[in-house]
Amino acid sequence: QICIIIIKKLKIALEFKNVHYKYPGTEKWILKDINLKVPKNSFHIIAGPTGSGKTTLLMVARGFHKEWGGNFHGNIYILNQNIKDSDIGRLGSNVGIIFQNPSTQLHQLRVIDEIMSAPMYQGLPLQECKKRVETVVNQILDVGFYNRSPNELSYGEQQKVALAACLSMECEILLLDEPFSFLDPKSVREILDILLKFKKRGKTIILTTHNLEQVSSYADRIVLINNGELILDGSPEEVLYSNNLEEILTSPLSIKVAKLLLYKTSS
């Protein structure tokens, strides 16, 4: 008998190769020799304490270092294309980003205009923009929000608006920087459920956090980063039961709760 084993090669959404970065006018390297592959259609968590470099990791993935300057070495690939060959506008078509405080990226007078402006910036015809917005908004926001000002909304509602704007651009990859910092547990679950829904439809989700308790049970992989270095890249089980974790994330209770939630999800 001949046994044939077919190994399915994972398609990579985002890849860092030997990435180093430090901000303009500083001597400290914020990222140090980062090597990481994020498969398409996966839910990745970048975890680490404040100041570990996880936010900067997302920002350089989006290509912002090209505008900031500073010292950058290495290569970053989005859907197998080196971002050195793409301007920030083109990157925005494939990579959406939501900042820790979403109000900083909401500038229109009405929610519906905020979401509509995202695909319009791509130069799409008006009817195509309307079609995309209707498809996304109906899954994330109630109709009653359409004519409200983004400034009137809670942080959780603003997160949903920013998320809807990204999704209306049909970005393949969504980057979220500490998206739950200002949210109550109910809003956290709502946002996570929305992200999981779109992950099942082929999107790649990458978010940063210092609190694994909230998100570990949703993750395919968890990346642990500290002092600009990638310490561990593994499954939720591998990371939560790693000796490195308690050394870096100094919240034993939070870690215990994350382990319990992961156990309940898998059992």
Protein backbone atom coordinates (compact mmCIF):
# COMPACT_ATOMS: atom_id res chain seq x y z
CA GLN A 1 0.00 0.00 0.00
CA ILE A 2 1.15 3.49 -0.82
CA CYS A 3 0.27 6.22 1.63
CA ILE A 4 0.21 9.69 0.16
CA ILE A 5 0.25 12.60 2.57
CA ILE A 6 -0.81 15.96 1.19
CA ILE A 7 0.47 18.90 3.17
CA LYS A 8 -1.55 22.05 2.59
CA LYS A 9 0.69 25.07 2.34
CA LEU A 10 -0.66 28.00 4.32
CA LYS A 11 -1.13 31.23 2.45
CA ILE A 12 0.53 34.08 4.30
CA ALA A 13 -1.29 37.39 4.82
CA LEU A 14 1.48 39.25 6.64
CA GLU A 15 5.15 38.46 7.10
CA PHE A 16 7.95 40.23 8.98
CA LYS A 17 11.53 39.32 8.05
CA ASN A 18 14.32 40.56 10.33
CA VAL A 19 12.45 43.79 11.09
CA HIS A 20 14.14 46.45 13.22
CA TYR A 21 12.76 49.94 13.85
CA LYS A 22 13.51 53.02 15.93
CA TYR A 23 11.72 56.37 15.85
CA PRO A 24 13.30 59.56 14.49
CA GLY A 25 15.68 61.26 16.90
CA THR A 26 15.90 58.29 19.28
CA GLU A 27 18.60 55.74 19.99
CA LYS A 28 16.41 52.93 21.30
CA TRP A 29 15.33 50.17 18.94
CA ILE A 30 11.58 49.67 19.47
CA LEU A 31 11.52 46.54 17.30
CA LYS A 32 14.46 44.13 17.26
CA ASP A 33 14.83 41.43 14.63
CA ILE A 34 11.13 40.53 14.37
CA ASN A 35 10.39 37.42 12.31
CA LEU A 36 6.73 36.46 12.09
CA LYS A 37 4.29 34.89 9.64
CA VAL A 38 0.54 35.44 9.93
CA PRO A 39 -1.52 33.03 7.77
CA LYS A 40 -4.52 34.28 5.84
CA ASN A 41 -7.91 33.84 7.48
CA SER A 42 -6.45 33.63 11.00
CA PHE A 43 -7.05 35.43 14.29
CA HIS A 44 -3.70 36.54 15.71
CA ILE A 45 -3.12 38.24 19.05
CA ILE A 46 0.01 40.28 19.77
CA ALA A 47 0.37 40.36 23.56
CA GLY A 48 2.83 42.23 25.73
CA PRO A 49 3.11 44.86 28.46
CA THR A 50 2.88 48.61 27.86
CA GLY A 51 5.93 49.79 25.94
CA SER A 52 6.79 46.35 24.59
CA GLY A 53 6.60 47.43 20.94
CA LYS A 54 3.32 45.80 19.98
CA THR A 55 1.68 49.04 18.79
CA THR A 56 4.73 49.93 16.72
CA LEU A 57 4.57 46.46 15.17
CA LEU A 58 1.08 47.23 13.83
CA MET A 59 2.06 50.71 12.69
CA VAL A 60 5.00 49.52 10.59
CA ALA A 61 2.82 46.73 9.17
CA ARG A 62 0.50 49.49 7.94
CA GLY A 63 3.51 51.32 6.50
CA PHE A 64 3.35 54.44 8.66
CA HIS A 65 7.12 54.40 9.21
CA LYS A 66 7.45 55.54 5.61
CA GLU A 67 5.94 58.88 6.61
CA TRP A 68 7.49 59.07 10.06
CA GLY A 69 11.05 58.38 9.01
CA GLY A 70 13.31 56.87 11.65
CA ASN A 71 15.54 53.88 11.11
CA PHE A 72 13.95 50.80 9.54
CA HIS A 73 15.68 47.57 8.54
CA GLY A 74 14.21 44.33 7.22
CA ASN A 75 11.24 43.48 5.05
CA ILE A 76 7.47 43.34 5.51
CA TYR A 77 5.25 41.49 3.07
CA ILE A 78 1.49 42.01 2.68
CA LEU A 79 -0.11 39.22 0.64
CA ASN A 80 3.38 38.33 -0.67
CA GLN A 81 4.13 41.89 -1.79
CA ASN A 82 6.98 43.82 -0.16
CA ILE A 83 5.53 47.03 1.25
CA LYS A 84 8.64 48.85 0.08
CA ASP A 85 6.99 48.71 -3.34
CA SER A 86 3.66 50.18 -2.16
CA ASP A 87 2.67 53.67 -1.06
CA ILE A 88 0.54 54.14 2.05
CA GLY A 89 -2.62 54.68 0.00
CA ARG A 90 -2.31 51.35 -1.78
CA LEU A 91 -1.56 49.59 1.50
CA GLY A 92 -4.79 50.98 2.92
CA SER A 93 -6.77 49.05 0.33
CA ASN A 94 -5.54 45.75 1.77
CA VAL A 95 -4.83 46.67 5.39
CA GLY A 96 -7.31 48.44 7.64
CA ILE A 97 -6.25 49.75 11.03
CA ILE A 98 -8.24 50.82 14.09
CA PHE A 99 -6.41 52.85 16.71
CA GLN A 100 -6.68 52.42 20.46
CA ASN A 101 -8.83 55.56 20.62
CA PRO A 102 -11.11 55.32 17.56
CA SER A 103 -12.28 58.94 17.88
CA THR A 104 -8.92 60.05 16.46
CA GLN A 105 -9.84 58.57 13.08
CA LEU A 106 -13.50 59.62 12.91
CA HIS A 107 -13.84 63.00 11.18
CA GLN A 108 -17.24 63.17 9.45
CA LEU A 109 -20.38 64.79 10.84
CA ARG A 110 -22.56 61.68 10.54
CA VAL A 111 -21.87 57.99 11.09
CA ILE A 112 -23.11 57.02 7.63
CA ASP A 113 -20.82 59.64 6.02
CA GLU A 114 -17.88 58.31 8.02
CA ILE A 115 -18.39 54.81 6.71
CA MET A 116 -19.19 55.94 3.17
CA SER A 117 -16.03 58.07 2.98
CA ALA A 118 -13.78 55.02 3.37
CA PRO A 119 -14.59 53.32 0.02
CA MET A 120 -14.97 56.73 -1.65
CA TYR A 121 -11.31 57.45 -0.85
CA GLN A 122 -10.55 54.40 -2.97
CA GLY A 123 -12.10 56.17 -5.95
CA LEU A 124 -14.98 53.72 -6.33
CA PRO A 125 -18.24 54.69 -8.09
CA LEU A 126 -20.95 56.01 -5.79
CA GLN A 127 -23.27 53.04 -6.32
CA GLU A 128 -20.49 50.59 -5.45
CA CYS A 129 -19.74 52.58 -2.29
CA LYS A 130 -23.40 52.48 -1.27
CA LYS A 131 -23.59 48.75 -1.93
CA ARG A 132 -20.52 48.04 0.22
CA VAL A 133 -21.72 50.26 3.05
CA GLU A 134 -25.17 48.65 3.14
CA THR A 135 -23.64 45.18 3.19
CA VAL A 136 -21.34 45.95 6.11
CA VAL A 137 -23.39 48.38 8.18
CA ASN A 138 -26.42 46.12 8.45
CA GLN A 139 -24.24 43.52 10.17
CA ILE A 140 -22.60 45.88 12.66
CA LEU A 141 -24.77 48.91 13.43
CA ASP A 142 -28.44 49.65 14.03
CA VAL A 143 -30.16 51.99 11.55
CA GLY A 144 -30.67 54.48 14.36
CA PHE A 145 -26.95 55.27 14.37
CA TYR A 146 -26.73 56.38 10.73
CA ASN A 147 -27.46 60.08 11.22
CA ARG A 148 -25.80 60.50 14.59
CA SER A 149 -22.50 62.27 15.09
CA PRO A 150 -19.57 59.93 15.86
CA ASN A 151 -18.66 62.32 18.69
CA GLU A 152 -21.93 61.45 20.47
CA LEU A 153 -21.18 57.74 20.58
CA SER A 154 -19.61 55.63 23.30
CA TYR A 155 -16.15 54.13 22.75
CA GLY A 156 -17.72 50.78 21.91
CA GLU A 157 -20.01 52.36 19.33
CA GLN A 158 -17.10 54.33 17.87
CA GLN A 159 -15.14 51.10 17.56
CA LYS A 160 -18.00 49.63 15.55
CA VAL A 161 -18.08 52.66 13.24
CA ALA A 162 -14.31 52.49 12.65
CA LEU A 163 -14.60 48.74 12.06
CA ALA A 164 -17.46 49.23 9.59
CA ALA A 165 -15.40 51.82 7.71
CA CYS A 166 -12.47 49.39 7.39
CA LEU A 167 -14.70 46.55 6.27
CA SER A 168 -16.47 48.74 3.70
CA MET A 169 -13.07 49.08 2.00
CA GLU A 170 -13.01 45.26 1.80
CA CYS A 171 -9.58 45.11 3.45
CA GLU A 172 -8.12 41.62 3.60
CA ILE A 173 -6.29 42.33 6.87
CA LEU A 174 -7.61 44.15 9.94
CA LEU A 175 -5.19 45.56 12.51
CA LEU A 176 -6.61 46.63 15.88
CA ASP A 177 -4.47 48.36 18.50
CA GLU A 178 -5.65 47.63 22.06
CA PRO A 179 -9.28 47.78 20.87
CA PHE A 180 -10.81 46.94 24.25
CA SER A 181 -8.98 49.41 26.51
CA PHE A 182 -12.03 51.61 27.09
CA LEU A 183 -14.81 49.05 26.71
CA ASP A 184 -17.07 47.28 29.17
CA PRO A 185 -17.24 43.44 29.02
CA LYS A 186 -20.47 43.45 26.98
CA SER A 187 -18.96 45.72 24.31
CA VAL A 188 -15.80 43.58 24.23
CA ARG A 189 -17.85 40.47 23.48
CA GLU A 190 -19.84 42.29 20.79
CA ILE A 191 -16.69 43.47 18.99
CA LEU A 192 -15.05 40.04 19.29
CA ASP A 193 -18.14 38.33 17.87
CA ILE A 194 -18.13 40.75 14.91
CA LEU A 195 -14.44 40.07 14.29
CA LEU A 196 -14.97 36.33 14.49
CA LYS A 197 -17.84 36.56 11.99
CA PHE A 198 -15.64 38.33 9.44
CA LYS A 199 -12.70 36.03 10.13
CA LYS A 200 -14.96 33.14 9.12
CA ARG A 201 -15.52 34.99 5.85
CA GLY A 202 -11.83 35.05 5.05
CA LYS A 203 -10.50 38.14 6.81
CA THR A 204 -7.23 38.09 8.73
CA ILE A 205 -7.51 39.66 12.20
CA ILE A 206 -4.48 40.90 14.15
CA LEU A 207 -4.97 42.72 17.43
CA THR A 208 -2.74 43.85 20.27
CA THR A 209 -3.55 43.51 23.94
CA HIS A 210 -1.98 43.32 27.38
CA ASN A 211 -5.02 41.44 28.72
CA LEU A 212 -5.27 37.88 27.44
CA GLU A 213 -8.24 37.18 29.69
CA GLN A 214 -10.55 38.90 27.20
CA VAL A 215 -9.40 37.42 23.92
CA SER A 216 -7.32 34.24 24.22
CA SER A 217 -10.24 31.87 23.58
CA TYR A 218 -10.85 33.56 20.20
CA ALA A 219 -7.27 33.29 18.95
CA ASP A 220 -5.67 30.89 16.51
CA ARG A 221 -2.20 32.06 17.56
CA ILE A 222 -0.77 34.30 20.26
CA VAL A 223 2.50 36.19 19.82
CA LEU A 224 4.29 37.32 22.96
CA ILE A 225 6.47 40.42 22.61
CA ASN A 226 8.62 42.22 25.18
CA ASN A 227 11.23 44.97 24.90
CA GLY A 228 10.81 44.93 21.14
CA GLU A 229 11.65 41.24 20.81
CA LEU A 230 9.40 38.36 19.80
CA ILE A 231 9.53 35.98 22.75
CA LEU A 232 7.04 33.31 21.71
CA ASP A 233 4.69 32.52 18.83
CA GLY A 234 2.35 29.63 19.52
CA SER A 235 -1.15 28.30 20.00
CA PRO A 236 -3.17 29.74 22.90
CA GLU A 237 -2.39 26.60 24.91
CA GLU A 238 1.35 26.87 24.28
CA VAL A 239 1.49 30.53 25.25
CA LEU A 240 -0.84 30.45 28.27
CA TYR A 241 1.09 27.56 29.82
CA SER A 242 4.52 28.95 28.96
CA ASN A 243 6.90 30.02 31.71
CA ASN A 244 7.58 33.18 29.72
CA LEU A 245 4.04 34.44 30.14
CA GLU A 246 4.00 35.19 33.85
CA GLU A 247 7.43 36.79 33.61
CA ILE A 248 6.17 39.27 31.01
CA LEU A 249 2.48 39.80 31.82
CA THR A 250 2.52 40.46 35.54
CA SER A 251 -1.14 39.74 36.26
CA PRO A 252 -1.42 36.18 37.65
CA LEU A 253 -5.20 36.42 38.15
CA SER A 254 -5.77 37.54 34.56
CA ILE A 255 -3.65 34.65 33.28
CA LYS A 256 -5.55 32.13 35.42
CA VAL A 257 -8.89 33.44 34.12
CA ALA A 258 -7.61 33.25 30.52
CA LYS A 259 -6.61 29.61 31.07
CA LEU A 260 -10.02 28.82 32.55
CA LEU A 261 -11.88 30.45 29.64
CA LEU A 262 -9.70 28.59 27.15
CA TYR A 263 -10.41 25.29 28.92
CA LYS A 264 -14.17 25.94 28.86
CA THR A 265 -14.06 26.80 25.15
CA SER A 266 -12.10 23.69 24.18
CA SER A 267 -14.01 21.24 26.38
